[in-house]
Amino acid sequence: MKLKRVRIENFKRFRAPLELCDFADGLNLFVAPNESGKSTVAEAIRAAFFERHKSSAISGLRPWSDSSATPSVEIAFALGGKPARLSKAFLGKKRCQLIIDGKTLEGAEAEDHLGELLGFSFAGKGASSPEHMGIPGLLWIKQGTSHEIAKVVGFASDHLRNAMGDSLGELAATSGDEVIKAVETERNQLLTPSTEAPRGAYGEAIKRRTALLEELQLLRVEINAYRIAVDRLAALRLDHGQDGEARPWLTLRAQLEQAQVKLADALGLAQRRTAQELLLKQASAQVDAQRQQLQLMARDDDAVKLREEKLEAAQDKLAQANGQLQAWEPRHAQAEHASMRARDRLAAARQVATWQAQEKAVTELAAQVQALSRSHRQAQLKQEELTSLQAETLSLAMPGAELKRLREVTESLRTAQARLDAVSTALEFRLQPSAKVQVAGVQVNATDRLTVVERTGIDIEGVGRITVLPGGEGLQSLIADRDQQRKVLAELLQRLGVANLAAAEERERQHVQRAAEAKAAKSVLEAHAPKGVAALAVDIAALSTKLTEAKQALQNLTEPVGAETAGVSVSQAESDESTAKVILEDATSQLNDSKLAVSEAMALLSVASEELAAAQATLADPLRAKRKADASHALTDALANETTARAGVEALAEQLRTLNVALLQQDVERFERSAKQLESAYAQRGSDIIRLEADLEAKGALGLEEAAADKQRELDHMERRCTELERRAKALSHLLKLLTEKRAALARRLRAPLQRHLNHYLQILFPGAGIEVSDDLSPGRITRVGTNGAETGDFEELSVGAREQMGVVARLAYADLLQEAGKPTLLILDDALVHTDKDRLGQMKRVLYDAAQRHQILVFSCHPHAWQDLGVAARELSHAPGYGGGEPSTP
């Protein structure tokens, strides 16, 4: 399919007819800025083919603010080498006519015929949508959709498959699909598609078989339990009868009584040993008490010696502390005197520094007052000068509009006078020196040239009067125009108070000059008095007050005189005073420590004297010897009692070791528990016999073995059913697999031509790359050589720029495939590569140039410089016949 001419009228922004003709069979490049109508032209082509001429849902095709317009599109093209022309009008006077190879079709018949030829259909109601656009919807790329390929391929898949051949076998055709679908339906009734897990009748049969197995297993468990219970009942009856005759628990109770007697005898010996151990403990405590009393008395002698040594040590410490105190008292006095002298020197140095600082402050304030006074005088002079210049500037000022008007009127008067001079009567005189000639009563010089525009008399002495009557077309209107300009000029000059334009311009120049001088004077004034002359005077008064106060403060200070302080700075005096202060603090601390040490030594000496006196008084107590003798006798008696008690404890312990009380206690517990267990078991066995007899009678009435036989027969039937359904499911699954593999093999053969065309363009864009074709005929996984070797990824994982490049490449491959099948092709790229970088765009130009050898391609772009090397001349839309302004459209 080749476009020859496109004409649109009353279509969105194009009210007047716009015609594009002389389309090349290959590449056609149209460039224009945004909102110039490129997309509108592409939309008009799509509307002509895709929209029903009778549709009322396309009111957006009308120009803005014109609800009565009739959008129309006329396209001349060649289809299969035959000339064709499509004319459509929408909304207003609806019509559709298709003339193809001399045959004329009208209305819906023409639209349907065109849809069959190009491979698209129409919406049942309303405007067209992408799912109806088929092959043209795939090849005609709308702005911003080049990277979206899967959906448009799906909408055109049936047409693409038809183009790839109908003779690949029954399986690839509709009937083959029906067979696969029927087999798959049958299989899906028995197996789930994803996991092939049993479902439907097969699943129900397996569930029933499992349930029967569980029920049969429960019956068998119950039958087995019944048989075990019968055997257990017989054993229980036998054991119960034997125990009823033997009564073994009575023998155990006799043995229990004998063990209890032996345990009582052993416990009596244990109590006696406990009492004897208590006597031994009391005797040992008495021995320890008497020994401690004798030890304390022995320590009193040692305490006197210790107190005497402590008293001597306290006396030595007091002597050392007194020596330290005597050593630090003179040092502290010296440090205190040195610190006092350092403070006096610091006070004198600070007094000198204060006087010098005050004297410096007086000097600086005086200098500041003088400087500000000079600035104040200069500022007053500049203020007077500025006031004078501002007044002169105001007096010279003229309204800018009035001056501009004066220039215009002067120029207009000059122009009017020139026009009048051009058509008026000119008088040139070449007179003798003695000649006397007057024109309108004015003497004329020998070589004057005059122009007259009205009746004028020339008086020649000795000759008479000559009257000049000027003529000429439009003379009076020129005179009126000149007079009017003169009148306006005179009024302007009078209002401005100047004689002429030169005087006004001179006055304006003086105004500008005075304004500049005033600005300079203001700058100087601001430099001398930034806050104003009044503020500067206030500052001077304030500084003068401060100067007076500083002088008074200096007079109140007495200038310090002294050789000692003349050369000492405040910092040096502060350092000396700080050092003396530290020395004094150290001496004070040492003196206080010495005094504290003396006080502590005296306290220790007093305590030691008191403790020695107390210890000596204890030794001198007359009762102490008697208490010591009594303690010695008591210790001897306690030792004898301890020996006797220990012998009794050991004798009783030996007797208890032979009896082993713990074993006797265990015997009593064992015989008692055994007797109780035998009695309890006998009673429990009787209860179990009664319960088992009742249970067996109930179960015997259920017929468990008959029920189990019935379940077994039903289970055998369900096993045969499951086996039958399993064989059928496996057979259907195997058949579906064979059919699917066969269909996939044929599909690969089906996609081979498309794969070949895709690889052709892909090698231009990405040398060495490969691409797979998905089952839906859209681009699938792409393999490219990257920096780290081969990289594989899905089409949707690419960037937007790479996807739009691959989208264009895929559409070119579809066009090649359709062309091989004899189907019409036309490619429209409306700003299809806006996300492509410079290098990739260069490769895409090679791709498009190659595809243009086989197809007609229309490229619309708003970047003309980017397409200069496409190999074809760019056509500017604004240069097309009929192009004119209108409402904006979508870019």
PDB file of C-alpha atoms in Angstrom, residues 406-550:
ATOM      1  CA  LEU A 406       7.416  67.176  20.268  1.00  0.00           C
ATOM      2  CA  ARG A 407       9.928  65.107  18.279  1.00  0.00           C
ATOM      3  CA  GLU A 408       7.130  63.349  16.426  1.00  0.00           C
ATOM      4  CA  VAL A 409       5.298  66.591  15.627  1.00  0.00           C
ATOM      5  CA  THR A 410       8.536  68.300  14.514  1.00  0.00           C
ATOM      6  CA  GLU A 411       9.297  65.337  12.269  1.00  0.00           C
ATOM      7  CA  SER A 412       5.721  65.371  10.965  1.00  0.00           C
ATOM      8  CA  LEU A 413       5.980  69.117  10.250  1.00  0.00           C
ATOM      9  CA  ARG A 414       9.278  68.547   8.456  1.00  0.00           C
ATOM     10  CA  THR A 415       7.685  65.786   6.415  1.00  0.00           C
ATOM     11  CA  ALA A 416       4.597  67.907   5.656  1.00  0.00           C
ATOM     12  CA  GLN A 417       6.770  70.845   4.598  1.00  0.00           C
ATOM     13  CA  ALA A 418       8.859  68.567   2.377  1.00  0.00           C
ATOM     14  CA  ARG A 419       5.737  67.193   0.706  1.00  0.00           C
ATOM     15  CA  LEU A 420       4.410  70.717   0.260  1.00  0.00           C
ATOM     16  CA  ASP A 421       7.734  71.912  -1.163  1.00  0.00           C
ATOM     17  CA  ALA A 422       7.663  69.025  -3.582  1.00  0.00           C
ATOM     18  CA  VAL A 423       4.355  70.112  -5.157  1.00  0.00           C
ATOM     19  CA  SER A 424       4.516  73.908  -4.593  1.00  0.00           C
ATOM     20  CA  THR A 425       5.729  76.510  -7.111  1.00  0.00           C
ATOM     21  CA  ALA A 426       9.454  77.220  -6.905  1.00  0.00           C
ATOM     22  CA  LEU A 427      10.906  80.655  -7.705  1.00  0.00           C
ATOM     23  CA  GLU A 428      14.623  80.966  -8.394  1.00  0.00           C
ATOM     24  CA  PHE A 429      16.205  84.396  -8.827  1.00  0.00           C
ATOM     25  CA  ARG A 430      19.397  85.348 -10.615  1.00  0.00           C
ATOM     26  CA  LEU A 431      19.318  89.141 -10.327  1.00  0.00           C
ATOM     27  CA  GLN A 432      21.677  91.893 -11.188  1.00  0.00           C
ATOM     28  CA  PRO A 433      23.220  93.566  -8.177  1.00  0.00           C
ATOM     29  CA  SER A 434      21.283  96.719  -8.816  1.00  0.00           C
ATOM     30  CA  ALA A 435      17.917  95.013  -9.289  1.00  0.00           C
ATOM     31  CA  LYS A 436      15.274  95.538  -6.616  1.00  0.00           C
ATOM     32  CA  VAL A 437      12.660  92.787  -6.386  1.00  0.00           C
ATOM     33  CA  GLN A 438      10.149  92.117  -3.606  1.00  0.00           C
ATOM     34  CA  VAL A 439       8.097  88.963  -3.111  1.00  0.00           C
ATOM     35  CA  ALA A 440       5.063  89.382  -0.913  1.00  0.00           C
ATOM     36  CA  GLY A 441       6.569  92.634   0.271  1.00  0.00           C
ATOM     37  CA  VAL A 442       9.942  91.111   1.238  1.00  0.00           C
ATOM     38  CA  GLN A 443      13.154  92.092  -0.532  1.00  0.00           C
ATOM     39  CA  VAL A 444      14.723  89.213  -2.527  1.00  0.00           C
ATOM     40  CA  ASN A 445      18.483  88.698  -2.712  1.00  0.00           C
ATOM     41  CA  ALA A 446      20.283  88.169  -5.972  1.00  0.00           C
ATOM     42  CA  THR A 447      20.369  84.296  -5.748  1.00  0.00           C
ATOM     43  CA  ASP A 448      17.340  83.416  -3.555  1.00  0.00           C
ATOM     44  CA  ARG A 449      15.099  80.368  -4.132  1.00  0.00           C
ATOM     45  CA  LEU A 450      11.548  80.577  -2.817  1.00  0.00           C
ATOM     46  CA  THR A 451       8.480  78.377  -2.882  1.00  0.00           C
ATOM     47  CA  VAL A 452       4.983  79.761  -2.908  1.00  0.00           C
ATOM     48  CA  VAL A 453       1.819  77.879  -2.145  1.00  0.00           C
ATOM     49  CA  GLU A 454      -0.710  80.659  -2.553  1.00  0.00           C
ATOM     50  CA  ARG A 455      -1.355  83.756  -4.671  1.00  0.00           C
ATOM     51  CA  THR A 456       1.818  85.818  -4.340  1.00  0.00           C
ATOM     52  CA  GLY A 457       2.839  89.123  -5.883  1.00  0.00           C
ATOM     53  CA  ILE A 458       6.364  89.851  -7.184  1.00  0.00           C
ATOM     54  CA  ASP A 459       7.161  93.606  -7.385  1.00  0.00           C
ATOM     55  CA  ILE A 460       9.999  94.600  -9.696  1.00  0.00           C
ATOM     56  CA  GLU A 461      11.157  98.173  -9.403  1.00  0.00           C
ATOM     57  CA  GLY A 462      10.871  99.912 -12.686  1.00  0.00           C
ATOM     58  CA  VAL A 463       9.012  96.984 -14.219  1.00  0.00           C
ATOM     59  CA  GLY A 464       5.820  96.377 -12.233  1.00  0.00           C
ATOM     60  CA  ARG A 465       4.120  93.439 -10.445  1.00  0.00           C
ATOM     61  CA  ILE A 466       4.064  89.792 -11.407  1.00  0.00           C
ATOM     62  CA  THR A 467       1.405  87.621  -9.676  1.00  0.00           C
ATOM     63  CA  VAL A 468       2.125  83.922  -9.188  1.00  0.00           C
ATOM     64  CA  LEU A 469      -0.868  81.588  -8.868  1.00  0.00           C
ATOM     65  CA  PRO A 470       0.432  78.169  -7.649  1.00  0.00           C
ATOM     66  CA  GLY A 471      -1.433  75.070  -8.741  1.00  0.00           C
ATOM     67  CA  GLY A 472      -0.974  71.257  -8.292  1.00  0.00           C
ATOM     68  CA  GLU A 473      -3.067  68.257  -7.126  1.00  0.00           C
ATOM     69  CA  GLY A 474      -3.669  68.070  -3.356  1.00  0.00           C
ATOM     70  CA  LEU A 475      -1.885  71.315  -2.658  1.00  0.00           C
ATOM     71  CA  GLN A 476      -4.563  72.640  -0.336  1.00  0.00           C
ATOM     72  CA  SER A 477      -4.658  69.440   1.723  1.00  0.00           C
ATOM     73  CA  LEU A 478      -0.872  69.564   2.057  1.00  0.00           C
ATOM     74  CA  ILE A 479      -1.087  73.184   3.158  1.00  0.00           C
ATOM     75  CA  ALA A 480      -3.763  72.290   5.689  1.00  0.00           C
ATOM     76  CA  ASP A 481      -1.666  69.408   6.967  1.00  0.00           C
ATOM     77  CA  ARG A 482       1.394  71.654   7.330  1.00  0.00           C
ATOM     78  CA  ASP A 483      -0.592  74.360   9.093  1.00  0.00           C
ATOM     79  CA  GLN A 484      -2.124  71.819  11.433  1.00  0.00           C
ATOM     80  CA  GLN A 485       1.335  70.472  12.292  1.00  0.00           C
ATOM     81  CA  ARG A 486       2.569  74.038  12.852  1.00  0.00           C
ATOM     82  CA  LYS A 487      -0.361  74.712  15.169  1.00  0.00           C
ATOM     83  CA  VAL A 488       0.248  71.536  17.188  1.00  0.00           C
ATOM     84  CA  LEU A 489       3.975  72.321  17.306  1.00  0.00           C
ATOM     85  CA  ALA A 490       3.321  75.848  18.517  1.00  0.00           C
ATOM     86  CA  GLU A 491       1.016  74.589  21.259  1.00  0.00           C
ATOM     87  CA  LEU A 492       3.602  72.016  22.377  1.00  0.00           C
ATOM     88  CA  LEU A 493       6.416  74.588  22.399  1.00  0.00           C
ATOM     89  CA  GLN A 494       4.258  77.014  24.357  1.00  0.00           C
ATOM     90  CA  ARG A 495       3.252  74.309  26.866  1.00  0.00           C
ATOM     91  CA  LEU A 496       6.869  73.178  27.322  1.00  0.00           C
ATOM     92  CA  GLY A 497       8.174  76.746  27.426  1.00  0.00           C
ATOM     93  CA  VAL A 498      10.825  76.295  24.707  1.00  0.00           C
ATOM     94  CA  ALA A 499      11.410  77.951  21.388  1.00  0.00           C
ATOM     95  CA  ASN A 500      11.998  74.840  19.297  1.00  0.00           C
ATOM     96  CA  LEU A 501      12.926  71.142  19.419  1.00  0.00           C
ATOM     97  CA  ALA A 502      16.641  71.923  19.761  1.00  0.00           C
ATOM     98  CA  ALA A 503      15.948  74.063  22.824  1.00  0.00           C
ATOM     99  CA  ALA A 504      13.805  71.283  24.287  1.00  0.00           C
ATOM    100  CA  GLU A 505      16.492  68.679  23.658  1.00  0.00           C
ATOM    101  CA  GLU A 506      19.113  71.016  25.170  1.00  0.00           C
ATOM    102  CA  ARG A 507      16.885  71.467  28.176  1.00  0.00           C
ATOM    103  CA  GLU A 508      16.470  67.689  28.419  1.00  0.00           C
ATOM    104  CA  ARG A 509      20.251  67.272  28.195  1.00  0.00           C
ATOM    105  CA  GLN A 510      20.720  69.797  30.985  1.00  0.00           C
ATOM    106  CA  HIS A 511      18.055  67.978  33.020  1.00  0.00           C
ATOM    107  CA  VAL A 512      19.914  64.667  32.627  1.00  0.00           C
ATOM    108  CA  GLN A 513      23.222  66.359  33.466  1.00  0.00           C
ATOM    109  CA  ARG A 514      21.792  68.060  36.566  1.00  0.00           C
ATOM    110  CA  ALA A 515      20.208  64.746  37.644  1.00  0.00           C
ATOM    111  CA  ALA A 516      23.577  63.008  37.294  1.00  0.00           C
ATOM    112  CA  GLU A 517      25.283  65.797  39.243  1.00  0.00           C
ATOM    113  CA  ALA A 518      22.571  65.552  41.919  1.00  0.00           C
ATOM    114  CA  LYS A 519      23.103  61.777  42.092  1.00  0.00           C
ATOM    115  CA  ALA A 520      26.872  62.276  42.482  1.00  0.00           C
ATOM    116  CA  ALA A 521      26.311  64.921  45.166  1.00  0.00           C
ATOM    117  CA  LYS A 522      23.910  62.565  46.933  1.00  0.00           C
ATOM    118  CA  SER A 523      26.536  59.797  46.853  1.00  0.00           C
ATOM    119  CA  VAL A 524      29.128  62.158  48.385  1.00  0.00           C
ATOM    120  CA  LEU A 525      26.560  63.299  50.981  1.00  0.00           C
ATOM    121  CA  GLU A 526      25.791  59.668  51.872  1.00  0.00           C
ATOM    122  CA  ALA A 527      29.525  58.973  52.190  1.00  0.00           C
ATOM    123  CA  HIS A 528      29.894  61.842  54.704  1.00  0.00           C
ATOM    124  CA  ALA A 529      26.558  61.320  56.439  1.00  0.00           C
ATOM    125  CA  PRO A 530      25.101  57.839  55.738  1.00  0.00           C
ATOM    126  CA  LYS A 531      22.210  58.435  58.153  1.00  0.00           C
ATOM    127  CA  GLY A 532      21.672  62.068  57.287  1.00  0.00           C
ATOM    128  CA  VAL A 533      23.096  65.437  58.362  1.00  0.00           C
ATOM    129  CA  ALA A 534      20.814  65.633  61.408  1.00  0.00           C
ATOM    130  CA  ALA A 535      21.832  62.170  62.561  1.00  0.00           C
ATOM    131  CA  LEU A 536      25.480  63.122  62.022  1.00  0.00           C
ATOM    132  CA  ALA A 537      24.995  66.212  64.245  1.00  0.00           C
ATOM    133  CA  VAL A 538      23.422  63.998  66.912  1.00  0.00           C
ATOM    134  CA  ASP A 539      26.422  61.658  66.708  1.00  0.00           C
ATOM    135  CA  ILE A 540      28.799  64.616  67.117  1.00  0.00           C
ATOM    136  CA  ALA A 541      26.883  65.850  70.162  1.00  0.00           C
ATOM    137  CA  ALA A 542      26.897  62.366  71.703  1.00  0.00           C
ATOM    138  CA  LEU A 543      30.636  61.924  71.092  1.00  0.00           C
ATOM    139  CA  SER A 544      31.309  65.411  72.501  1.00  0.00           C
ATOM    140  CA  THR A 545      29.422  64.452  75.668  1.00  0.00           C
ATOM    141  CA  LYS A 546      31.436  61.272  75.928  1.00  0.00           C
ATOM    142  CA  LEU A 547      34.670  63.283  75.407  1.00  0.00           C
ATOM    143  CA  THR A 548      33.748  65.693  78.223  1.00  0.00           C
ATOM    144  CA  GLU A 549      32.932  62.784  80.535  1.00  0.00           C
ATOM    145  CA  ALA A 550      36.211  61.030  79.609  1.00  0.00           C
TER     146      ALA A 550
END
